[in-house]
């Protein structure tokens, strides 16, 4: 990410107190909120930075582990609202990072988007049309990232809601080929007599 690092080795040999002071001022992996601020700044100031799939995945996992630090950071900002400050919250910075992988494999920021976390087993055919029509983004469910998604305000929805509130409600958005894929999936997985999907009720089946 082209973020500068400080070699404290020479400093430590000269003055332990100075080194300790510098450690308080410099971001380390043990301070997720500070690391987030540096990554956010680097991504938005250095045009050449393009995160790979692996890099974005590692960053997401790291930030998910630092969720409690982010909550404390934002609580501190909320308590100081009366003061004049332009400091972004951790949630705002996280939303603006291009580290979220959509169900179609695109790596994007999700600030300003309606974000839904959906079951991974749903076919993705033509599901990207909602992003082009209304900035609606679908992310695949991942239990390791769920607390982070909740912190960011992403809505987790069920199979039933994906089909009844999006796909079937706006079936005209889909190509003929995608319609066939989704109808086949619905029948094979949820409707046929020998289908026994987990956590899927008779009411859910009736909706479909």
PDB file of C-alpha atoms in Angstrom:
ATOM      1  CA  UNK A   1       0.000   0.000   0.000  1.00  0.00           C
ATOM      2  CA  UNK A   2       3.078   2.260  -0.076  1.00  0.00           C
ATOM      3  CA  UNK A   3       2.582   3.308   3.555  1.00  0.00           C
ATOM      4  CA  UNK A   4       5.761   4.555   5.234  1.00  0.00           C
ATOM      5  CA  UNK A   5       7.213   2.446   8.041  1.00  0.00           C
ATOM      6  CA  UNK A   6       9.576   3.619  10.766  1.00  0.00           C
ATOM      7  CA  UNK A   7      12.587   1.532  11.737  1.00  0.00           C
ATOM      8  CA  UNK A   8      12.738   2.029  15.511  1.00  0.00           C
ATOM      9  CA  UNK A   9      15.813  -0.157  15.912  1.00  0.00           C
ATOM     10  CA  UNK A  10      18.403   2.671  15.911  1.00  0.00           C
ATOM     11  CA  UNK A  11      16.158   4.802  18.148  1.00  0.00           C
ATOM     12  CA  UNK A  12      15.761   2.063  20.740  1.00  0.00           C
ATOM     13  CA  UNK A  13      19.517   1.782  21.127  1.00  0.00           C
ATOM     14  CA  UNK A  14      19.749   5.538  21.814  1.00  0.00           C
ATOM     15  CA  UNK A  15      16.739   6.179  24.026  1.00  0.00           C
ATOM     16  CA  UNK A  16      14.086   3.794  25.278  1.00  0.00           C
ATOM     17  CA  UNK A  17      11.847   6.690  26.373  1.00  0.00           C
ATOM     18  CA  UNK A  18      11.913   8.264  22.916  1.00  0.00           C
ATOM     19  CA  UNK A  19      11.110   4.919  21.325  1.00  0.00           C
ATOM     20  CA  UNK A  20       8.174   4.420  23.683  1.00  0.00           C
ATOM     21  CA  UNK A  21       6.800   7.862  22.787  1.00  0.00           C
ATOM     22  CA  UNK A  22       7.102   7.145  19.073  1.00  0.00           C
ATOM     23  CA  UNK A  23       5.280   3.842  19.442  1.00  0.00           C
ATOM     24  CA  UNK A  24       2.330   5.755  20.915  1.00  0.00           C
ATOM     25  CA  UNK A  25       2.242   8.036  17.862  1.00  0.00           C
ATOM     26  CA  UNK A  26       2.804   5.458  15.149  1.00  0.00           C
ATOM     27  CA  UNK A  27       0.245   2.961  13.894  1.00  0.00           C
ATOM     28  CA  UNK A  28       0.880  -0.700  14.645  1.00  0.00           C
ATOM     29  CA  UNK A  29      -1.142  -3.796  13.835  1.00  0.00           C
ATOM     30  CA  UNK A  30      -2.309  -3.777  17.459  1.00  0.00           C
ATOM     31  CA  UNK A  31      -4.103  -0.458  16.791  1.00  0.00           C
ATOM     32  CA  UNK A  32      -6.685  -1.227  14.066  1.00  0.00           C
ATOM     33  CA  UNK A  33      -8.295   2.242  14.139  1.00  0.00           C
ATOM     34  CA  UNK A  34      -4.933   3.890  13.434  1.00  0.00           C
ATOM     35  CA  UNK A  35      -4.068   1.373  10.732  1.00  0.00           C
ATOM     36  CA  UNK A  36      -7.472   2.020   9.146  1.00  0.00           C
ATOM     37  CA  UNK A  37      -6.798   5.763   9.046  1.00  0.00           C
ATOM     38  CA  UNK A  38      -3.446   5.197   7.303  1.00  0.00           C
ATOM     39  CA  UNK A  39      -4.879   2.725   4.790  1.00  0.00           C
ATOM     40  CA  UNK A  40      -7.815   5.036   4.063  1.00  0.00           C
ATOM     41  CA  UNK A  41      -5.461   7.958   3.468  1.00  0.00           C
ATOM     42  CA  UNK A  42      -3.138   5.921   1.244  1.00  0.00           C
ATOM     43  CA  UNK A  43      -5.950   4.503  -0.895  1.00  0.00           C
ATOM     44  CA  UNK A  44      -7.446   7.938  -1.517  1.00  0.00           C
ATOM     45  CA  UNK A  45      -4.206   9.858  -2.039  1.00  0.00           C
ATOM     46  CA  UNK A  46      -2.193   7.390  -4.122  1.00  0.00           C
ATOM     47  CA  UNK A  47      -3.941   6.771  -7.447  1.00  0.00           C
ATOM     48  CA  UNK A  48      -1.720   3.826  -8.336  1.00  0.00           C
ATOM     49  CA  UNK A  49      -2.978   1.650  -5.469  1.00  0.00           C
ATOM     50  CA  UNK A  50      -5.119  -1.190  -6.756  1.00  0.00           C
ATOM     51  CA  UNK A  51      -5.929  -3.881  -4.226  1.00  0.00           C
ATOM     52  CA  UNK A  52      -5.943  -7.473  -5.373  1.00  0.00           C
ATOM     53  CA  UNK A  53      -8.595  -9.983  -4.368  1.00  0.00           C
ATOM     54  CA  UNK A  54      -6.226 -11.486  -1.783  1.00  0.00           C
ATOM     55  CA  UNK A  55      -5.195  -8.103  -0.367  1.00  0.00           C
ATOM     56  CA  UNK A  56      -8.781  -6.928   0.045  1.00  0.00           C
ATOM     57  CA  UNK A  57      -9.723 -10.241   1.668  1.00  0.00           C
ATOM     58  CA  UNK A  58      -6.843  -9.990   4.156  1.00  0.00           C
ATOM     59  CA  UNK A  59      -7.715  -6.395   4.995  1.00  0.00           C
ATOM     60  CA  UNK A  60     -11.359  -7.302   5.564  1.00  0.00           C
ATOM     61  CA  UNK A  61     -10.379 -10.146   7.883  1.00  0.00           C
ATOM     62  CA  UNK A  62      -7.976  -7.883   9.797  1.00  0.00           C
ATOM     63  CA  UNK A  63     -10.567  -5.139  10.159  1.00  0.00           C
ATOM     64  CA  UNK A  64     -13.202  -7.666  11.244  1.00  0.00           C
ATOM     65  CA  UNK A  65     -10.900  -8.691  14.103  1.00  0.00           C
ATOM     66  CA  UNK A  66     -10.512  -5.043  15.113  1.00  0.00           C
ATOM     67  CA  UNK A  67     -14.226  -4.302  15.328  1.00  0.00           C
ATOM     68  CA  UNK A  68     -14.154  -3.501  19.059  1.00  0.00           C
ATOM     69  CA  UNK A  69     -11.401  -0.921  18.538  1.00  0.00           C
ATOM     70  CA  UNK A  70     -13.506   0.717  15.812  1.00  0.00           C
ATOM     71  CA  UNK A  71     -16.559   0.857  18.081  1.00  0.00           C
ATOM     72  CA  UNK A  72     -14.530   2.563  20.820  1.00  0.00           C
ATOM     73  CA  UNK A  73     -13.091   4.985  18.258  1.00  0.00           C
ATOM     74  CA  UNK A  74     -16.556   5.986  17.002  1.00  0.00           C
ATOM     75  CA  UNK A  75     -17.958   6.249  20.516  1.00  0.00           C
ATOM     76  CA  UNK A  76     -15.192   8.725  21.355  1.00  0.00           C
ATOM     77  CA  UNK A  77     -16.036  10.805  18.282  1.00  0.00           C
ATOM     78  CA  UNK A  78     -19.751  10.727  19.183  1.00  0.00           C
ATOM     79  CA  UNK A  79     -18.966  11.981  22.687  1.00  0.00           C
ATOM     80  CA  UNK A  80     -17.058  14.932  21.209  1.00  0.00           C
ATOM     81  CA  UNK A  81     -19.713  16.019  18.719  1.00  0.00           C
ATOM     82  CA  UNK A  82     -19.966  19.424  20.357  1.00  0.00           C
ATOM     83  CA  UNK A  83     -16.374  20.123  19.344  1.00  0.00           C
ATOM     84  CA  UNK A  84     -15.515  21.296  15.852  1.00  0.00           C
ATOM     85  CA  UNK A  85     -13.993  18.285  14.112  1.00  0.00           C
ATOM     86  CA  UNK A  86     -13.800  16.862  10.618  1.00  0.00           C
ATOM     87  CA  UNK A  87     -12.474  13.495  11.746  1.00  0.00           C
ATOM     88  CA  UNK A  88     -14.184  10.620   9.994  1.00  0.00           C
ATOM     89  CA  UNK A  89     -15.619   7.748  11.967  1.00  0.00           C
ATOM     90  CA  UNK A  90     -14.170   4.282  11.527  1.00  0.00           C
ATOM     91  CA  UNK A  91     -17.447   3.218   9.907  1.00  0.00           C
ATOM     92  CA  UNK A  92     -17.194   6.016   7.324  1.00  0.00           C
ATOM     93  CA  UNK A  93     -13.592   5.135   6.465  1.00  0.00           C
ATOM     94  CA  UNK A  94     -14.367   1.425   6.211  1.00  0.00           C
ATOM     95  CA  UNK A  95     -17.289   2.038   3.861  1.00  0.00           C
ATOM     96  CA  UNK A  96     -15.066   4.123   1.567  1.00  0.00           C
ATOM     97  CA  UNK A  97     -12.365   1.464   1.160  1.00  0.00           C
ATOM     98  CA  UNK A  98     -12.466  -0.620  -2.055  1.00  0.00           C
ATOM     99  CA  UNK A  99     -12.206  -3.953  -0.226  1.00  0.00           C
ATOM    100  CA  UNK A 100     -15.687  -5.483  -0.504  1.00  0.00           C
ATOM    101  CA  UNK A 101     -16.195  -8.355  -2.896  1.00  0.00           C
ATOM    102  CA  UNK A 102     -19.644  -8.474  -4.453  1.00  0.00           C
ATOM    103  CA  UNK A 103     -21.299 -11.759  -5.363  1.00  0.00           C
ATOM    104  CA  UNK A 104     -20.001 -11.143  -8.898  1.00  0.00           C
ATOM    105  CA  UNK A 105     -16.393 -10.814  -7.763  1.00  0.00           C
ATOM    106  CA  UNK A 106     -16.030  -7.040  -8.138  1.00  0.00           C
ATOM    107  CA  UNK A 107     -13.906  -5.314  -5.466  1.00  0.00           C
ATOM    108  CA  UNK A 108     -15.629  -2.045  -4.581  1.00  0.00           C
ATOM    109  CA  UNK A 109     -16.271   0.523  -1.827  1.00  0.00           C
ATOM    110  CA  UNK A 110     -19.822   0.448  -0.488  1.00  0.00           C
ATOM    111  CA  UNK A 111     -20.274   4.004   0.768  1.00  0.00           C
ATOM    112  CA  UNK A 112     -23.589   5.403  -0.453  1.00  0.00           C
ATOM    113  CA  UNK A 113     -24.895   1.967  -1.420  1.00  0.00           C
ATOM    114  CA  UNK A 114     -27.727  -0.147  -0.108  1.00  0.00           C
ATOM    115  CA  UNK A 115     -25.865  -3.274   0.929  1.00  0.00           C
ATOM    116  CA  UNK A 116     -27.453  -6.668   1.482  1.00  0.00           C
ATOM    117  CA  UNK A 117     -25.674  -9.756   2.758  1.00  0.00           C
ATOM    118  CA  UNK A 118     -27.270 -12.788   1.147  1.00  0.00           C
ATOM    119  CA  UNK A 119     -26.865 -16.587   1.358  1.00  0.00           C
ATOM    120  CA  UNK A 120     -23.952 -17.722  -0.794  1.00  0.00           C
ATOM    121  CA  UNK A 121     -25.866 -20.548  -2.464  1.00  0.00           C
ATOM    122  CA  UNK A 122     -28.164 -18.275  -4.517  1.00  0.00           C
ATOM    123  CA  UNK A 123     -27.248 -18.106  -8.247  1.00  0.00           C
ATOM    124  CA  UNK A 124     -25.692 -14.761  -9.152  1.00  0.00           C
ATOM    125  CA  UNK A 125     -26.976 -14.571 -12.735  1.00  0.00           C
ATOM    126  CA  UNK A 126     -27.905 -10.941 -13.560  1.00  0.00           C
ATOM    127  CA  UNK A 127     -27.907  -9.968  -9.878  1.00  0.00           C
ATOM    128  CA  UNK A 128     -25.547  -7.098 -10.700  1.00  0.00           C
ATOM    129  CA  UNK A 129     -28.406  -5.281 -12.454  1.00  0.00           C
ATOM    130  CA  UNK A 130     -29.566  -3.884  -9.091  1.00  0.00           C
ATOM    131  CA  UNK A 131     -26.251  -2.107  -8.660  1.00  0.00           C
ATOM    132  CA  UNK A 132     -26.581  -0.317 -11.997  1.00  0.00           C
ATOM    133  CA  UNK A 133     -30.242   0.545 -11.404  1.00  0.00           C
ATOM    134  CA  UNK A 134     -30.117   1.757  -7.816  1.00  0.00           C
ATOM    135  CA  UNK A 135     -26.716   1.367  -6.147  1.00  0.00           C
ATOM    136  CA  UNK A 136     -27.873  -1.821  -4.458  1.00  0.00           C
ATOM    137  CA  UNK A 137     -24.998  -4.186  -3.707  1.00  0.00           C
ATOM    138  CA  UNK A 138     -25.136  -7.858  -2.744  1.00  0.00           C
ATOM    139  CA  UNK A 139     -22.364  -9.425  -0.652  1.00  0.00           C
ATOM    140  CA  UNK A 140     -22.086 -13.131   0.082  1.00  0.00           C
ATOM    141  CA  UNK A 141     -22.647 -14.149   3.684  1.00  0.00           C
ATOM    142  CA  UNK A 142     -19.477 -14.892   5.636  1.00  0.00           C
ATOM    143  CA  UNK A 143     -19.792 -15.595   9.354  1.00  0.00           C
ATOM    144  CA  UNK A 144     -16.274 -14.286  10.032  1.00  0.00           C
ATOM    145  CA  UNK A 145     -17.265 -10.892   8.633  1.00  0.00           C
ATOM    146  CA  UNK A 146     -20.828 -10.715   9.941  1.00  0.00           C
ATOM    147  CA  UNK A 147     -20.095  -8.496  12.956  1.00  0.00           C
ATOM    148  CA  UNK A 148     -18.217  -6.074  10.703  1.00  0.00           C
ATOM    149  CA  UNK A 149     -21.106  -6.011   8.216  1.00  0.00           C
ATOM    150  CA  UNK A 150     -23.539  -5.344  11.069  1.00  0.00           C
ATOM    151  CA  UNK A 151     -21.331  -2.489  12.310  1.00  0.00           C
ATOM    152  CA  UNK A 152     -21.407  -0.956   8.830  1.00  0.00           C
ATOM    153  CA  UNK A 153     -25.189  -1.154   8.603  1.00  0.00           C
ATOM    154  CA  UNK A 154     -25.385  -3.892   5.982  1.00  0.00           C
ATOM    155  CA  UNK A 155     -28.708  -5.742   6.033  1.00  0.00           C
ATOM    156  CA  UNK A 156     -28.652  -9.526   6.222  1.00  0.00           C
ATOM    157  CA  UNK A 157     -31.585 -11.039   4.339  1.00  0.00           C
ATOM    158  CA  UNK A 158     -32.914 -14.545   3.804  1.00  0.00           C
ATOM    159  CA  UNK A 159     -33.355 -16.600   0.640  1.00  0.00           C
ATOM    160  CA  UNK A 160     -37.059 -15.823   0.755  1.00  0.00           C
ATOM    161  CA  UNK A 161     -36.464 -12.065   0.848  1.00  0.00           C
ATOM    162  CA  UNK A 162     -33.892 -12.191  -1.955  1.00  0.00           C
ATOM    163  CA  UNK A 163     -36.432 -13.838  -4.243  1.00  0.00           C
ATOM    164  CA  UNK A 164     -39.664 -12.209  -3.075  1.00  0.00           C
ATOM    165  CA  UNK A 165     -38.354  -8.661  -2.652  1.00  0.00           C
ATOM    166  CA  UNK A 166     -35.849  -8.536  -5.489  1.00  0.00           C
ATOM    167  CA  UNK A 167     -35.662 -11.253  -8.129  1.00  0.00           C
ATOM    168  CA  UNK A 168     -39.326 -12.225  -8.517  1.00  0.00           C
ATOM    169  CA  UNK A 169     -40.637  -8.744  -7.792  1.00  0.00           C
ATOM    170  CA  UNK A 170     -38.500  -7.329 -10.610  1.00  0.00           C
ATOM    171  CA  UNK A 171     -38.287 -10.329 -12.886  1.00  0.00           C
ATOM    172  CA  UNK A 172     -38.303  -8.002 -15.897  1.00  0.00           C
ATOM    173  CA  UNK A 173     -34.793  -6.859 -14.967  1.00  0.00           C
ATOM    174  CA  UNK A 174     -33.374 -10.282 -15.811  1.00  0.00           C
ATOM    175  CA  UNK A 175     -32.418 -11.727 -19.156  1.00  0.00           C
ATOM    176  CA  UNK A 176     -34.359 -14.800 -20.379  1.00  0.00           C
ATOM    177  CA  UNK A 177     -31.363 -16.993 -19.593  1.00  0.00           C
ATOM    178  CA  UNK A 178     -31.064 -15.668 -16.033  1.00  0.00           C
ATOM    179  CA  UNK A 179     -34.799 -16.136 -15.448  1.00  0.00           C
ATOM    180  CA  UNK A 180     -34.500 -19.810 -16.353  1.00  0.00           C
ATOM    181  CA  UNK A 181     -31.508 -20.243 -14.014  1.00  0.00           C
ATOM    182  CA  UNK A 182     -33.350 -18.721 -11.062  1.00  0.00           C
ATOM    183  CA  UNK A 183     -36.624 -20.543 -11.689  1.00  0.00           C
ATOM    184  CA  UNK A 184     -34.771 -23.848 -11.977  1.00  0.00           C
ATOM    185  CA  UNK A 185     -32.929 -23.132  -8.721  1.00  0.00           C
ATOM    186  CA  UNK A 186     -36.170 -22.254  -6.922  1.00  0.00           C
ATOM    187  CA  UNK A 187     -37.882 -25.436  -8.069  1.00  0.00           C
ATOM    188  CA  UNK A 188     -34.984 -27.802  -7.496  1.00  0.00           C
ATOM    189  CA  UNK A 189     -33.967 -26.389  -4.117  1.00  0.00           C
ATOM    190  CA  UNK A 190     -37.202 -25.196  -2.519  1.00  0.00           C
ATOM    191  CA  UNK A 191     -40.372 -26.292  -4.335  1.00  0.00           C
ATOM    192  CA  UNK A 192     -40.129 -29.917  -5.491  1.00  0.00           C
ATOM    193  CA  UNK A 193     -41.612 -32.504  -3.140  1.00  0.00           C
ATOM    194  CA  UNK A 194     -38.297 -34.076  -2.188  1.00  0.00           C
ATOM    195  CA  UNK A 195     -36.614 -30.742  -1.509  1.00  0.00           C
ATOM    196  CA  UNK A 196     -35.786 -30.218   2.168  1.00  0.00           C
ATOM    197  CA  UNK A 197     -33.884 -26.930   2.456  1.00  0.00           C
ATOM    198  CA  UNK A 198     -32.540 -26.065   5.899  1.00  0.00           C
ATOM    199  CA  UNK A 199     -34.354 -23.267   7.787  1.00  0.00           C
ATOM    200  CA  UNK A 200     -36.954 -22.938   5.053  1.00  0.00           C
ATOM    201  CA  UNK A 201     -40.565 -23.010   6.225  1.00  0.00           C
ATOM    202  CA  UNK A 202     -43.848 -23.857   4.519  1.00  0.00           C
ATOM    203  CA  UNK A 203     -44.630 -20.143   4.579  1.00  0.00           C
ATOM    204  CA  UNK A 204     -41.375 -19.434   2.762  1.00  0.00           C
ATOM    205  CA  UNK A 205     -42.266 -22.022   0.139  1.00  0.00           C
ATOM    206  CA  UNK A 206     -45.726 -20.503  -0.308  1.00  0.00           C
ATOM    207  CA  UNK A 207     -44.144 -17.096  -0.936  1.00  0.00           C
ATOM    208  CA  UNK A 208     -42.152 -18.558  -3.812  1.00  0.00           C
TER     209      UNK A 208
END
